[in-house]
Short mmCIF file of C-alpha atoms in Angstrom, two decimals:
data_model
loop_
_atom_site.label_atom_id
_atom_site.label_comp_id
_atom_site.label_asym_id
_atom_site.label_seq_id
_atom_site.Cartn_x
_atom_site.Cartn_y
_atom_site.Cartn_z
CA MET A 1026 36.13 4.61 -48.19
CA ILE A 1027 36.39 2.81 -51.03
CA ALA A 1028 36.75 -0.63 -48.68
CA ALA A 1029 33.17 -2.00 -47.97
CA LYS A 1030 32.22 -4.10 -45.59
CA ALA A 1031 31.82 -7.77 -47.16
CA LYS A 1032 28.46 -8.43 -47.70
CA MET A 1033 27.34 -12.00 -48.10
CA ASP A 1034 24.67 -13.44 -50.61
CA ASP A 1035 23.96 -16.87 -51.08
CA ARG A 1036 22.71 -16.08 -54.46
CA GLU A 1037 25.58 -15.02 -55.98
CA VAL A 1038 27.89 -17.72 -55.09
CA PHE A 1039 29.69 -20.35 -56.76
CA HIS A 1040 27.72 -20.03 -60.05
CA GLU A 1041 28.37 -16.54 -61.58
CA HIS A 1042 30.25 -16.02 -65.32
CA LEU A 1043 31.57 -12.54 -65.71
CA ASN A 1044 34.40 -11.33 -67.94
CA GLY A 1045 35.10 -14.76 -69.12
CA GLN A 1046 35.89 -16.23 -65.71
CA TYR A 1047 33.65 -18.79 -63.67
CA SER A 1048 33.67 -18.86 -60.26
CA MET A 1049 34.54 -22.20 -58.64
CA CYS A 1050 31.93 -25.23 -58.51
CA ARG A 1051 30.93 -27.35 -55.80
CA ALA A 1052 32.64 -30.17 -57.16
CA GLU A 1053 36.01 -28.12 -57.11
CA LEU A 1054 35.40 -26.55 -53.74
CA LEU A 1055 34.05 -29.35 -51.43
CA PRO A 1056 37.37 -31.40 -52.09
CA MET A 1057 39.63 -28.61 -50.76
CA LEU A 1058 37.24 -27.56 -47.88
CA PHE A 1059 37.80 -31.28 -47.04
CA GLU A 1060 41.69 -30.60 -47.43
CA MET A 1061 41.70 -27.94 -45.29
CA GLY A 1062 39.40 -29.56 -42.53
CA LYS A 1063 41.63 -32.67 -42.45
CA THR A 1064 44.60 -30.16 -42.37
CA ILE A 1065 43.24 -28.57 -39.39
CA THR A 1066 42.20 -31.97 -37.37
CA ASN A 1067 45.52 -33.25 -37.83
CA CYS A 1068 47.58 -30.31 -36.85
CA ASP A 1069 47.93 -29.02 -33.13
CA ASN A 1070 50.50 -26.65 -34.04
CA LEU A 1071 48.87 -23.07 -35.43
CA GLN A 1072 51.64 -21.99 -37.24
CA LYS A 1073 51.96 -25.05 -39.27
CA THR A 1074 48.31 -25.28 -39.95
CA THR A 1075 47.89 -21.74 -41.09
CA SER A 1076 50.97 -22.56 -42.94
CA LEU A 1077 49.45 -25.31 -45.12
CA LEU A 1078 46.24 -23.59 -45.12
CA LEU A 1079 47.43 -20.39 -46.73
CA LYS A 1080 49.55 -22.69 -49.37
CA ILE A 1081 46.35 -24.56 -50.06
CA MET A 1082 44.84 -20.97 -50.74
CA LYS A 1083 47.37 -20.31 -53.18
CA ASP A 1084 47.13 -23.11 -54.92
CA HIS A 1085 43.38 -22.87 -55.61
CA PHE A 1086 42.72 -19.05 -55.43
CA ASN A 1087 46.03 -17.43 -56.94
CA VAL A 1088 46.49 -15.80 -53.75
CA GLU A 1089 49.76 -13.34 -53.85
CA CYS A 1090 50.12 -12.92 -50.29
CA GLY A 1091 48.27 -14.71 -47.05
CA ILE A 1092 48.68 -12.97 -43.62
CA LEU A 1093 47.47 -14.17 -40.09
CA THR A 1094 47.77 -11.52 -37.72
CA LEU A 1095 46.97 -11.78 -33.81
CA TYR A 1096 45.89 -9.26 -31.58
CA HIS A 1097 47.11 -9.09 -28.55
CA GLN A 1098 44.88 -7.37 -26.02
CA LYS A 1099 47.11 -6.57 -23.29
CA THR A 1100 49.54 -4.37 -25.30
CA GLY A 1101 46.69 -3.51 -27.76
CA THR A 1102 49.17 -4.39 -30.99
CA ILE A 1103 48.41 -6.50 -33.91
CA PHE A 1104 50.92 -8.43 -35.43
CA VAL A 1105 51.94 -10.83 -38.32
CA HIS A 1106 51.81 -14.25 -36.56
CA GLU A 1107 52.09 -16.51 -40.04
CA SER A 1108 52.40 -15.46 -43.59
CA LEU A 1109 52.56 -16.46 -46.97
CA GLY A 1110 54.93 -14.47 -49.48
CA LEU A 1111 56.22 -12.52 -47.03
CA THR A 1112 60.01 -12.23 -45.85
CA GLU A 1113 61.01 -11.66 -41.81
CA GLU A 1114 61.64 -8.28 -42.51
CA GLU A 1115 58.13 -7.69 -44.01
CA LYS A 1116 56.71 -9.64 -41.25
CA ALA A 1117 58.41 -7.75 -38.98
CA ARG A 1118 57.08 -4.48 -40.53
CA GLY A 1119 53.58 -5.55 -40.17
CA VAL A 1120 52.24 -4.04 -37.07
CA TYR A 1121 49.26 -2.38 -36.38
CA ASN A 1122 47.42 -0.77 -33.26
CA ILE A 1123 43.21 -0.97 -33.15
CA GLY A 1124 41.63 1.15 -35.72
CA GLU A 1125 44.82 1.76 -37.92
CA GLY A 1126 44.89 0.84 -41.68
CA ILE A 1127 42.37 -1.73 -42.94
CA THR A 1128 43.60 -4.59 -40.53
CA GLY A 1129 43.21 -2.20 -37.26
CA LYS A 1130 39.85 -1.16 -38.75
CA VAL A 1131 38.53 -5.13 -39.16
CA VAL A 1132 39.76 -5.88 -35.40
CA GLU A 1133 38.13 -2.57 -34.22
CA THR A 1134 34.69 -3.26 -35.98
CA GLU A 1135 34.93 -6.79 -35.86
CA GLN A 1136 33.43 -7.03 -39.59
CA PRO A 1137 35.31 -8.26 -42.66
CA ILE A 1138 36.72 -5.35 -45.40
CA ILE A 1139 36.85 -5.92 -49.09
CA VAL A 1140 39.29 -3.68 -50.78
CA PRO A 1141 38.50 -4.28 -54.56
CA LYS A 1142 41.86 -1.99 -55.83
CA ILE A 1143 44.43 -1.47 -53.09
CA ARG A 1144 46.39 1.77 -55.03
CA GLU A 1145 42.83 3.50 -55.02
CA GLU A 1146 42.37 3.04 -51.11
CA PRO A 1147 43.70 5.59 -48.86
CA ASN A 1148 43.27 3.82 -45.78
CA PHE A 1149 45.45 0.82 -47.02
CA LEU A 1150 48.55 1.61 -45.06
CA GLY A 1151 50.95 -1.45 -46.90
CA ARG A 1152 53.05 -1.41 -44.12
CA THR A 1153 54.63 -4.63 -45.24
CA HIS A 1154 55.86 -3.36 -48.61
CA CYS A 1155 55.31 -6.73 -50.22
CA ARG A 1156 54.10 -6.11 -53.80
CA GLU A 1157 56.85 -6.15 -56.25
CA ASN A 1158 54.33 -5.16 -59.26
CA GLU A 1159 52.92 -1.92 -58.92
CA GLU A 1160 51.43 -1.81 -62.59
CA LEU A 1161 48.79 -4.38 -61.87
CA ASP A 1162 45.83 -3.75 -59.46
CA TYR A 1163 45.78 -5.76 -56.77
CA SER A 1164 42.64 -6.50 -54.24
CA PHE A 1165 42.94 -6.96 -50.32
CA ILE A 1166 40.54 -9.12 -48.12
CA CYS A 1167 40.70 -8.93 -44.24
CA ILE A 1168 38.47 -11.18 -42.32
CA PRO A 1169 38.07 -11.28 -38.30
CA ILE A 1170 38.88 -14.32 -36.41
CA LEU A 1171 36.13 -14.20 -33.92
CA ARG A 1172 35.16 -16.43 -30.99
CA GLU A 1173 32.74 -16.03 -28.35
CA LYS A 1174 32.30 -12.44 -29.41
CA LYS A 1175 35.95 -11.95 -28.80
CA VAL A 1176 38.30 -10.63 -31.65
CA LEU A 1177 41.42 -12.71 -31.94
CA GLY A 1178 42.99 -11.43 -35.04
CA THR A 1179 42.39 -11.72 -38.62
CA LEU A 1180 43.23 -13.55 -41.58
CA SER A 1181 43.74 -11.74 -44.74
CA ILE A 1182 44.95 -12.13 -48.59
CA GLU A 1183 46.05 -10.10 -51.85
CA LYS A 1184 45.55 -11.10 -55.46
CA GLU A 1185 45.27 -9.82 -58.62
CA TYR A 1186 41.67 -8.03 -59.00
CA THR A 1187 39.17 -10.07 -60.93
CA ASN A 1188 35.64 -9.03 -60.32
CA HIS A 1189 33.42 -8.15 -57.36
CA THR A 1190 31.16 -11.54 -57.19
CA LEU A 1191 34.46 -13.39 -56.76
CA LEU A 1192 35.83 -11.41 -54.23
CA GLN A 1193 32.93 -11.92 -52.40
CA GLN A 1194 33.13 -16.08 -52.84
CA ASP A 1195 36.80 -15.69 -51.33
CA VAL A 1196 35.17 -13.81 -48.63
CA GLU A 1197 32.97 -16.59 -47.45
CA LEU A 1198 35.70 -18.83 -47.82
CA LEU A 1199 37.97 -16.70 -45.29
CA LEU A 1200 35.11 -16.85 -43.24
CA PHE A 1201 34.99 -20.65 -42.82
CA ILE A 1202 38.68 -20.64 -42.34
CA ALA A 1203 38.61 -18.25 -39.99
CA THR A 1204 35.79 -20.13 -37.77
CA VAL A 1205 37.28 -23.42 -37.99
CA ILE A 1206 40.83 -21.90 -36.72
CA ALA A 1207 39.06 -19.61 -34.10
CA GLN A 1208 39.80 -21.92 -31.31
CA ALA A 1209 43.54 -22.93 -32.11
CA VAL A 1210 44.40 -19.45 -32.23
CA ASP A 1211 42.34 -18.59 -29.17
CA LEU A 1212 44.39 -21.77 -27.21
CA TYR A 1213 47.65 -20.35 -28.75
CA LEU A 1214 47.29 -16.48 -27.57
CA LEU A 1215 46.20 -18.20 -23.92
CA GLU A 1216 48.99 -20.56 -23.88
CA THR A 1217 51.78 -18.71 -25.56
CA GLU A 1218 51.13 -15.17 -26.20
CA GLU A 1219 49.47 -14.67 -22.72
CA LYS A 1220 53.34 -16.63 -21.40
CA ASP A 1221 55.33 -14.17 -23.40
CA TYR A 1222 53.59 -11.48 -22.13
CA TRP A 1223 54.07 -11.97 -18.49
CA GLU A 1224 57.58 -12.96 -18.75
CA LYS A 1225 58.08 -9.83 -20.39
CA GLU A 1226 56.05 -8.06 -18.19
CA ASN A 1227 58.09 -9.69 -15.32
CA GLN A 1228 61.34 -8.57 -16.84
CA ARG A 1229 60.57 -5.21 -17.29
CA LEU A 1230 59.34 -4.86 -13.58
CA GLN A 1231 62.73 -6.77 -12.63
CA GLU A 1232 64.48 -4.08 -14.55
CA ALA A 1233 62.28 -1.11 -13.17
CA LEU A 1234 63.23 -2.18 -9.93
CA LYS A 1235 66.85 -2.38 -10.37
CA LYS A 1236 66.91 0.60 -12.12
CA LYS A 1237 64.56 2.33 -9.33
CA PHE A 1238 66.85 0.79 -6.33
CA HIS A 1239 70.32 1.41 -8.35
CA PRO A 1240 70.84 4.39 -6.03
CA SER A 1241 72.57 7.18 -8.36
CA ASN A 1242 75.65 7.52 -5.97
CA ILE A 1243 77.01 4.21 -6.12
CA ILE A 1244 78.93 3.30 -8.96
CA GLY A 1245 79.01 -0.62 -10.26
CA ASN A 1246 76.55 -3.40 -11.34
CA SER A 1247 78.35 -6.65 -10.40
CA PRO A 1248 76.73 -9.70 -8.62
CA PRO A 1249 77.94 -8.86 -4.93
CA MET A 1250 76.87 -5.09 -5.44
CA ARG A 1251 73.71 -6.23 -6.95
CA GLU A 1252 72.86 -8.23 -4.01
CA VAL A 1253 73.45 -4.89 -1.86
CA TYR A 1254 70.77 -3.18 -4.03
CA SER A 1255 68.75 -5.61 -3.39
CA MET A 1256 68.98 -5.40 0.48
CA ILE A 1257 68.41 -1.68 0.12
CA GLU A 1258 65.52 -2.06 -1.70
CA LYS A 1259 64.19 -4.36 1.22
CA ILE A 1260 65.04 -2.31 4.00
CA ALA A 1261 64.53 1.43 2.44
CA ARG A 1262 60.95 1.96 3.08
CA THR A 1263 61.05 0.66 6.51
CA LYS A 1264 62.23 2.18 10.02
CA MET A 1265 64.38 -0.45 10.93
CA THR A 1266 67.60 -0.18 12.20
CA VAL A 1267 70.39 -1.21 9.66
CA LEU A 1268 74.19 -2.26 10.39
CA ILE A 1269 76.30 -1.76 7.67
CA LEU A 1270 79.57 -3.81 7.78
CA GLY A 1271 82.67 -3.62 5.53
CA GLU A 1272 86.58 -2.68 5.78
CA SER A 1273 87.37 0.86 5.12
CA GLY A 1274 86.94 2.57 1.99
CA VAL A 1275 84.05 0.69 0.42
CA GLY A 1276 81.66 3.40 0.61
CA LYS A 1277 79.34 2.57 3.87
CA GLU A 1278 78.53 6.52 3.85
CA LEU A 1279 77.35 6.12 0.26
CA VAL A 1280 74.95 3.20 1.24
CA ALA A 1281 73.52 5.09 4.17
CA ASN A 1282 72.87 7.94 1.85
CA ALA A 1283 70.96 5.68 -0.55
CA ILE A 1284 69.11 4.09 2.73
CA HIS A 1285 67.61 7.27 3.76
CA TYR A 1286 66.70 9.11 0.52
CA ASN A 1287 64.71 6.26 -0.40
CA SER A 1288 63.04 5.70 2.81
CA ILE A 1289 59.76 7.59 4.36
CA CYS A 1290 62.31 9.62 6.12
CA ALA A 1291 63.77 11.01 3.39
CA ASN A 1292 62.19 14.48 3.51
CA GLY A 1293 63.67 14.76 7.09
CA PRO A 1294 67.21 15.32 8.27
CA PHE A 1295 69.92 13.77 7.34
CA VAL A 1296 72.63 13.58 10.35
CA LYS A 1297 75.94 11.79 9.97
CA PHE A 1298 78.36 11.32 13.21
CA ASN A 1299 81.93 9.65 13.06
CA CYS A 1300 82.40 7.75 16.61
CA ALA A 1301 86.08 7.84 15.96
CA ALA A 1302 86.76 11.35 15.45
CA LEU A 1303 86.63 13.01 18.99
CA PRO A 1304 87.29 12.14 22.59
CA GLU A 1305 84.49 10.26 25.03
CA ASN A 1306 83.56 13.64 26.48
CA ILE A 1307 82.90 15.47 23.67
CA VAL A 1308 81.17 12.54 21.79
CA GLU A 1309 78.80 12.50 24.65
CA SER A 1310 77.92 15.97 24.24
CA GLU A 1311 77.87 15.87 20.49
CA LEU A 1312 75.20 13.02 20.58
CA PHE A 1313 73.32 14.26 23.30
CA GLY A 1314 73.70 17.93 23.55
CA HIS A 1315 74.43 19.88 26.88
CA GLU A 1316 72.63 22.61 29.21
CA LYS A 1317 74.29 25.52 29.94
CA GLY A 1318 76.65 25.51 32.60
CA ALA A 1319 77.05 21.67 32.36
CA PHE A 1320 80.35 21.71 32.25
CA THR A 1321 83.60 24.20 31.65
CA GLY A 1322 83.12 26.08 28.72
CA ALA A 1323 78.96 25.28 28.07
CA ASP A 1324 78.11 28.85 27.91
CA SER A 1325 74.89 28.10 26.21
CA GLN A 1326 72.18 25.16 25.57
CA ARG A 1327 73.35 22.89 22.77
CA LYS A 1328 71.43 20.45 20.46
CA GLY A 1329 72.94 17.35 20.14
CA ARG A 1330 73.22 15.18 16.99
CA PHE A 1331 69.99 12.67 17.86
CA GLU A 1332 67.69 16.07 18.46
CA GLU A 1333 68.99 17.75 15.08
CA ALA A 1334 67.94 14.20 13.55
CA ASN A 1335 64.19 14.24 14.63
CA ASP A 1336 61.69 12.85 12.13
CA GLY A 1337 64.77 11.95 9.97
CA THR A 1338 67.85 9.92 9.96
CA ILE A 1339 70.86 9.45 12.06
CA PHE A 1340 74.34 7.97 10.69
CA LEU A 1341 76.99 6.82 13.09
CA ASP A 1342 80.05 5.77 11.65
CA GLU A 1343 82.62 3.48 12.88
CA VAL A 1344 80.18 2.56 16.12
CA GLY A 1345 82.72 0.01 17.37
CA GLU A 1346 84.79 2.99 18.55
CA LEU A 1347 82.68 3.78 21.08
CA THR A 1348 83.15 3.21 24.78
CA LEU A 1349 81.26 1.00 27.09
CA SER A 1350 79.29 4.24 28.92
CA ILE A 1351 78.35 5.91 25.91
CA GLN A 1352 76.99 2.61 24.46
CA ALA A 1353 74.93 2.18 27.19
CA LYS A 1354 73.65 5.87 26.18
CA LEU A 1355 73.32 4.78 23.05
CA LEU A 1356 71.31 1.36 23.96
CA ARG A 1357 68.46 3.87 25.65
CA VAL A 1358 67.88 5.76 22.47
CA LEU A 1359 67.75 2.79 20.37
CA GLN A 1360 65.48 0.96 23.04
CA GLU A 1361 63.42 4.16 23.88
CA LYS A 1362 63.98 7.00 21.28
CA THR A 1363 64.58 9.10 24.81
CA PHE A 1364 67.71 10.63 26.49
CA GLU A 1365 68.55 13.68 28.42
CA ARG A 1366 71.15 16.56 27.99
CA ILE A 1367 74.55 16.65 29.28
CA GLY A 1368 73.00 18.32 32.75
CA GLY A 1369 70.06 18.09 32.32
CA ASN A 1370 66.93 16.00 34.23
CA LYS A 1371 64.31 16.29 31.11
CA ALA A 1372 63.95 13.49 28.79
CA ILE A 1373 63.82 14.21 25.42
CA LYS A 1374 62.17 12.08 22.72
CA VAL A 1375 63.12 11.52 19.30
CA ASN A 1376 61.46 10.05 16.06
CA ILE A 1377 64.72 9.02 14.15
CA ARG A 1378 66.07 5.83 12.23
CA ILE A 1379 69.30 5.05 13.13
CA ILE A 1380 71.96 3.42 10.58
CA ALA A 1381 75.12 2.51 11.93
CA ALA A 1382 78.43 1.24 10.21
CA THR A 1383 81.55 -0.37 11.38
CA ASN A 1384 84.97 -2.05 9.78
CA GLN A 1385 85.46 -3.71 13.10
CA ASP A 1386 84.03 -7.61 13.96
CA LEU A 1387 81.88 -6.90 16.79
CA PRO A 1388 81.05 -10.23 17.48
CA THR A 1389 84.50 -10.67 18.59
CA MET A 1390 84.86 -7.58 20.32
CA VAL A 1391 81.49 -8.78 22.19
CA LYS A 1392 83.18 -11.96 23.14
CA LYS A 1393 86.22 -9.61 24.66
CA GLY A 1394 83.97 -7.55 26.29
CA THR A 1395 84.75 -4.32 24.46
CA PHE A 1396 81.15 -3.74 22.82
CA ARG A 1397 77.89 -4.53 24.78
CA GLN A 1398 76.26 -7.80 23.39
CA ASP A 1399 72.67 -6.11 24.32
CA LEU A 1400 74.05 -3.13 21.98
CA PHE A 1401 75.18 -5.29 19.52
CA TYR A 1402 71.92 -7.33 19.17
CA ARG A 1403 69.90 -4.15 18.87
CA LEU A 1404 72.29 -2.63 16.43
CA ASN A 1405 72.17 -6.08 14.21
CA VAL A 1406 68.86 -6.15 12.99
CA PHE A 1407 69.28 -5.82 9.28
CA PRO A 1408 72.96 -6.22 8.38
CA ILE A 1409 74.23 -5.24 5.20
CA ARG A 1410 77.79 -6.18 3.93
CA ILE A 1411 79.67 -3.86 1.61
CA PRO A 1412 81.96 -6.02 -0.29
CA PRO A 1413 85.43 -5.14 -0.52
CA LEU A 1414 86.45 -3.85 -3.89
CA LYS A 1415 88.70 -6.98 -4.68
CA GLU A 1416 85.46 -9.27 -4.89
CA ARG A 1417 83.85 -6.57 -7.29
CA GLY A 1418 85.68 -7.65 -10.50
CA SER A 1419 84.25 -5.55 -13.56
CA ASP A 1420 83.44 -2.80 -10.99
CA ILE A 1421 86.80 -1.77 -11.02
CA ILE A 1422 86.26 -0.57 -14.72
CA SER A 1423 83.27 1.33 -13.83
CA LEU A 1424 84.85 3.37 -11.03
CA CYS A 1425 88.39 4.29 -13.04
CA ASP A 1426 86.01 5.52 -15.82
CA HIS A 1427 84.20 7.68 -13.08
CA PHE A 1428 87.06 8.92 -11.47
CA VAL A 1429 89.28 9.48 -14.41
CA LEU A 1430 85.75 11.86 -15.94
CA LYS A 1431 85.73 13.68 -12.69
CA TYR A 1432 89.75 14.26 -12.40
CA ALA A 1433 90.05 14.97 -15.93
CA SER A 1434 87.64 17.87 -15.77
CA GLU A 1435 88.98 19.32 -12.60
CA ASN A 1436 92.15 19.13 -14.19
CA GLN A 1437 91.35 20.72 -17.42
CA LYS A 1438 92.80 17.20 -19.10
CA GLN A 1439 91.10 15.35 -22.12
CA ILE A 1440 92.20 12.10 -21.31
CA LYS A 1441 90.27 9.34 -23.47
CA ARG A 1442 91.50 5.95 -22.10
CA ILE A 1443 93.67 3.88 -19.96
CA SER A 1444 95.90 1.67 -21.77
CA THR A 1445 95.76 -2.02 -21.51
CA PRO A 1446 98.77 -2.81 -19.03
CA ALA A 1447 97.78 0.08 -16.74
CA LEU A 1448 94.05 -1.89 -16.71
CA GLN A 1449 95.63 -5.16 -16.14
CA MET A 1450 97.71 -3.66 -13.21
CA LEU A 1451 94.44 -2.11 -12.02
CA MET A 1452 92.25 -5.21 -12.02
CA THR A 1453 95.14 -7.93 -10.58
CA TYR A 1454 95.85 -5.65 -7.17
CA SER A 1455 94.38 -6.45 -4.20
CA TRP A 1456 93.35 -3.14 -3.23
CA PRO A 1457 93.77 -3.33 0.68
CA GLY A 1458 92.56 0.59 0.56
CA ASN A 1459 89.30 -0.22 -1.56
CA ILE A 1460 87.66 2.84 -3.70
CA ARG A 1461 89.02 5.40 -1.55
CA GLU A 1462 92.54 3.68 -2.36
CA LEU A 1463 91.40 3.74 -5.99
CA GLU A 1464 90.05 7.00 -6.10
CA ASN A 1465 93.33 8.43 -4.94
CA ILE A 1466 95.50 6.55 -7.51
CA ILE A 1467 93.37 7.39 -10.19
CA SER A 1468 93.63 11.10 -9.03
CA ARG A 1469 97.30 10.75 -9.24
CA ALA A 1470 97.49 9.03 -12.43
CA VAL A 1471 95.25 12.16 -13.95
CA ILE A 1472 98.01 14.52 -12.91
CA LEU A 1473 100.97 12.40 -13.85
CA CYS A 1474 99.24 11.64 -17.42
CA GLU A 1475 101.33 13.81 -20.07
CA ASP A 1476 99.02 12.64 -23.47
CA GLU A 1477 95.44 11.39 -23.92
CA VAL A 1478 96.17 8.03 -22.15
CA ILE A 1479 96.64 6.86 -18.70
CA HIS A 1480 100.05 4.33 -18.92
CA GLY A 1481 101.16 1.61 -16.17
CA TYR A 1482 104.05 4.06 -15.56
CA ASP A 1483 101.51 6.82 -14.34
CA LEU A 1484 100.26 4.32 -11.75
CA PRO A 1485 102.19 3.80 -8.11
CA PRO A 1486 105.32 1.24 -8.23
CA SER A 1487 102.69 -0.67 -5.92
CA LEU A 1488 100.74 -1.54 -8.63
CA GLN A 1489 103.34 -2.16 -11.22
CA ASP A 1490 104.99 -4.32 -8.91
CA ALA A 1491 101.73 -6.47 -8.56
CA THR A 1492 102.02 -6.91 -12.22
CA LEU A 1493 105.35 -7.36 -13.50
CA SER A 1494 105.83 -10.90 -11.90
CA GLY A 1495 108.74 -12.99 -12.64
CA THR A 1496 111.17 -10.19 -12.39
CA THR A 1497 113.18 -9.16 -9.60
CA GLU A 1498 112.43 -6.44 -7.27
CA ARG A 1499 113.22 -2.75 -8.79
CA THR A 1500 113.52 0.51 -7.12
CA GLY A 1501 113.92 3.39 -8.44
CA LEU A 1502 115.15 4.53 -12.14
CA GLU A 1503 115.59 0.18 -12.64
CA SER A 1504 111.43 -0.13 -12.09
CA LYS A 1505 110.34 3.20 -14.19
CA ILE A 1506 112.75 1.63 -16.96
CA GLU A 1507 110.49 -1.92 -16.66
CA ALA A 1508 107.16 -0.06 -16.33
CA VAL A 1509 107.81 1.66 -19.56
CA GLU A 1510 109.37 -1.30 -21.39
CA TYR A 1511 106.20 -3.43 -20.39
CA GLU A 1512 104.07 -0.79 -21.49
CA PHE A 1513 105.20 -0.58 -24.48
CA ILE A 1514 105.33 -4.40 -25.28
CA ILE A 1515 102.09 -4.78 -24.62
CA GLU A 1516 100.81 -1.99 -26.86
CA ALA A 1517 102.28 -3.40 -29.63
CA LEU A 1518 101.38 -6.60 -28.86
CA LYS A 1519 97.40 -5.59 -28.66
CA ARG A 1520 98.18 -3.36 -32.54
CA THR A 1521 99.39 -6.56 -34.30
CA ASN A 1522 97.16 -8.79 -32.23
CA GLY A 1523 99.43 -11.07 -30.56
CA ASN A 1524 101.97 -11.37 -33.59
CA ILE A 1525 105.06 -11.37 -32.06
CA THR A 1526 107.11 -10.82 -35.62
CA SER A 1527 105.12 -7.86 -36.55
CA ALA A 1528 105.13 -6.65 -32.94
CA ALA A 1529 109.31 -7.27 -32.82
CA GLU A 1530 109.31 -5.05 -36.13
CA ASP A 1531 107.05 -1.88 -34.59
CA LEU A 1532 108.98 -1.72 -31.53
CA GLY A 1533 112.32 -1.85 -33.87
CA MET A 1534 113.95 -5.13 -32.29
CA SER A 1535 114.57 -8.41 -33.49
CA ARG A 1536 111.76 -11.34 -32.71
CA ARG A 1537 114.32 -13.25 -30.26
CA MET A 1538 114.83 -10.35 -28.49
CA LEU A 1539 111.12 -9.37 -28.19
CA GLY A 1540 110.72 -13.10 -27.04
CA LEU A 1541 113.17 -12.72 -24.26
CA ARG A 1542 111.46 -9.91 -22.58
CA ILE A 1543 107.95 -11.42 -23.26
CA GLN A 1544 109.30 -14.27 -20.90
CA LYS A 1545 110.78 -12.02 -18.66
CA TYR A 1546 107.39 -10.32 -18.13
CA ASN A 1547 105.74 -13.16 -17.88
CA ILE A 1548 103.42 -11.99 -20.88
CA ASN A 1549 101.13 -14.52 -22.72
CA TYR A 1550 101.01 -13.16 -25.92
CA LYS A 1551 97.99 -15.18 -27.21
CA GLN A 1552 95.35 -13.56 -25.56
CA PHE A 1553 95.93 -10.84 -27.95
CA ARG A 1554 95.75 -13.03 -30.87
CA ASN A 1555 91.80 -12.68 -32.90
CA LYS A 1556 91.24 -9.63 -30.81
CA GLN A 1557 90.05 -11.67 -27.97
CA PHE A 1558 91.68 -9.24 -25.52
CA LYS A 1559 89.27 -6.48 -25.51
CA ILE A 1560 89.56 -4.04 -22.60
CA ASN A 1561 89.18 -0.34 -22.85
CA PRO A 1562 87.30 0.89 -20.06
CA LEU A 1563 86.57 4.56 -21.33
CA SER A 1564 85.84 3.09 -24.80
CA SER A 1565 82.67 5.36 -24.58
CA PHE A 1566 84.36 8.42 -25.20
#
């Protein structure tokens, strides 16, 4: 290796005469050192201090490039903090690991290194690419910044090669500078870099938690849904009873799935039962099982859903539909984790987690006496409310993307996007049927779509009427014609960035005729100007 550790020899300093060049005499050096000391003392900003010191070195030592790098111990990276002669792009490239290149070696060994001629040194990486004139011989000196046996970074310079003696003199000066700025560098790393690191680490962990507890079976990242994900994260690792509340069609079963498969019961069974699907006597048999001969048709012993869910989770959907007698038996399972099969007298103990869901207002049912108060308090240990689709904003776009992909694949169609008018209809609709209704509407639109774009007239009249406000109510053919006309006007305004004259020419009609139709359909043409109106949910196709 050509680069050698700098050797300090007082006999060689300040008085050598080589090749007609004189080293700096004491009379010249002392004022410069005084100026450096004053700069360090009067400036409390490391970046400004280093910048001034590098400028002094450039003026007195003909330095072409000067660099202060800092060593971040937690990440193990060495990066450029301040420089002279480097652009921002070149600074960004100057990142090294321990032992990598000359800079990495200096940090690793904590010893200075001199490279007399850069182009003859294979270990010099030159990552910043800052030298323009490659014909000249450049020297590189890199000095460690040390404080209390801890390496904080490096101070390095590049200059045109002179001779070894003068390079040794430069090393001594750099060592002096590195020593006097070491405390400032140490404080800077503690106050700034450490703070930045922990902020970034905290952000990284938060993002990791969001990703980890954003169940893959649930679509949406709106604020209300992020709150649901946070609740899932908090409850998933426990065995606490959960009550999922929400309107019909919001995806309560998907949330129950997410809780189970992120819980300590994930390896156990996950049994689902809809309490509203069967008559009372069958519900009791389904939940608790029965013994042979317990009733007419009971030809053999049968295990109930609670037994099947042992060491796992049972999901009771529409729990508000249970009769009072079944509620009493369910209460015992919640309290004691035991029950008897119908026609039996042997207590069966189970180890299960219960997740219940309902779209009913249970507190009101308790007041009316149709739901047991004690059962309500047992179920309502950790309630999670699933927001209706109308409260989820941009999630509608993500859900549309998902369902278009799903049903286009099933029907072997190449659908690339949803038109702007169709998307307006989807975004302004109130969605009383929530996600289930949205899925049905998209599946219908995919079947009706005759090209690569889902248009407004592919959607049901209920959505079209919600968007075509200001017009008289139409049915049948008139409604279809209005929907098509509205679609063409919106698409034309979008193509022309809201220019009514250009849109009219595009549609083959006069500006006045288009203006009347814009007024009829209550269209705000200004929203299309300067491409401010950007809605394309399938832009990733």
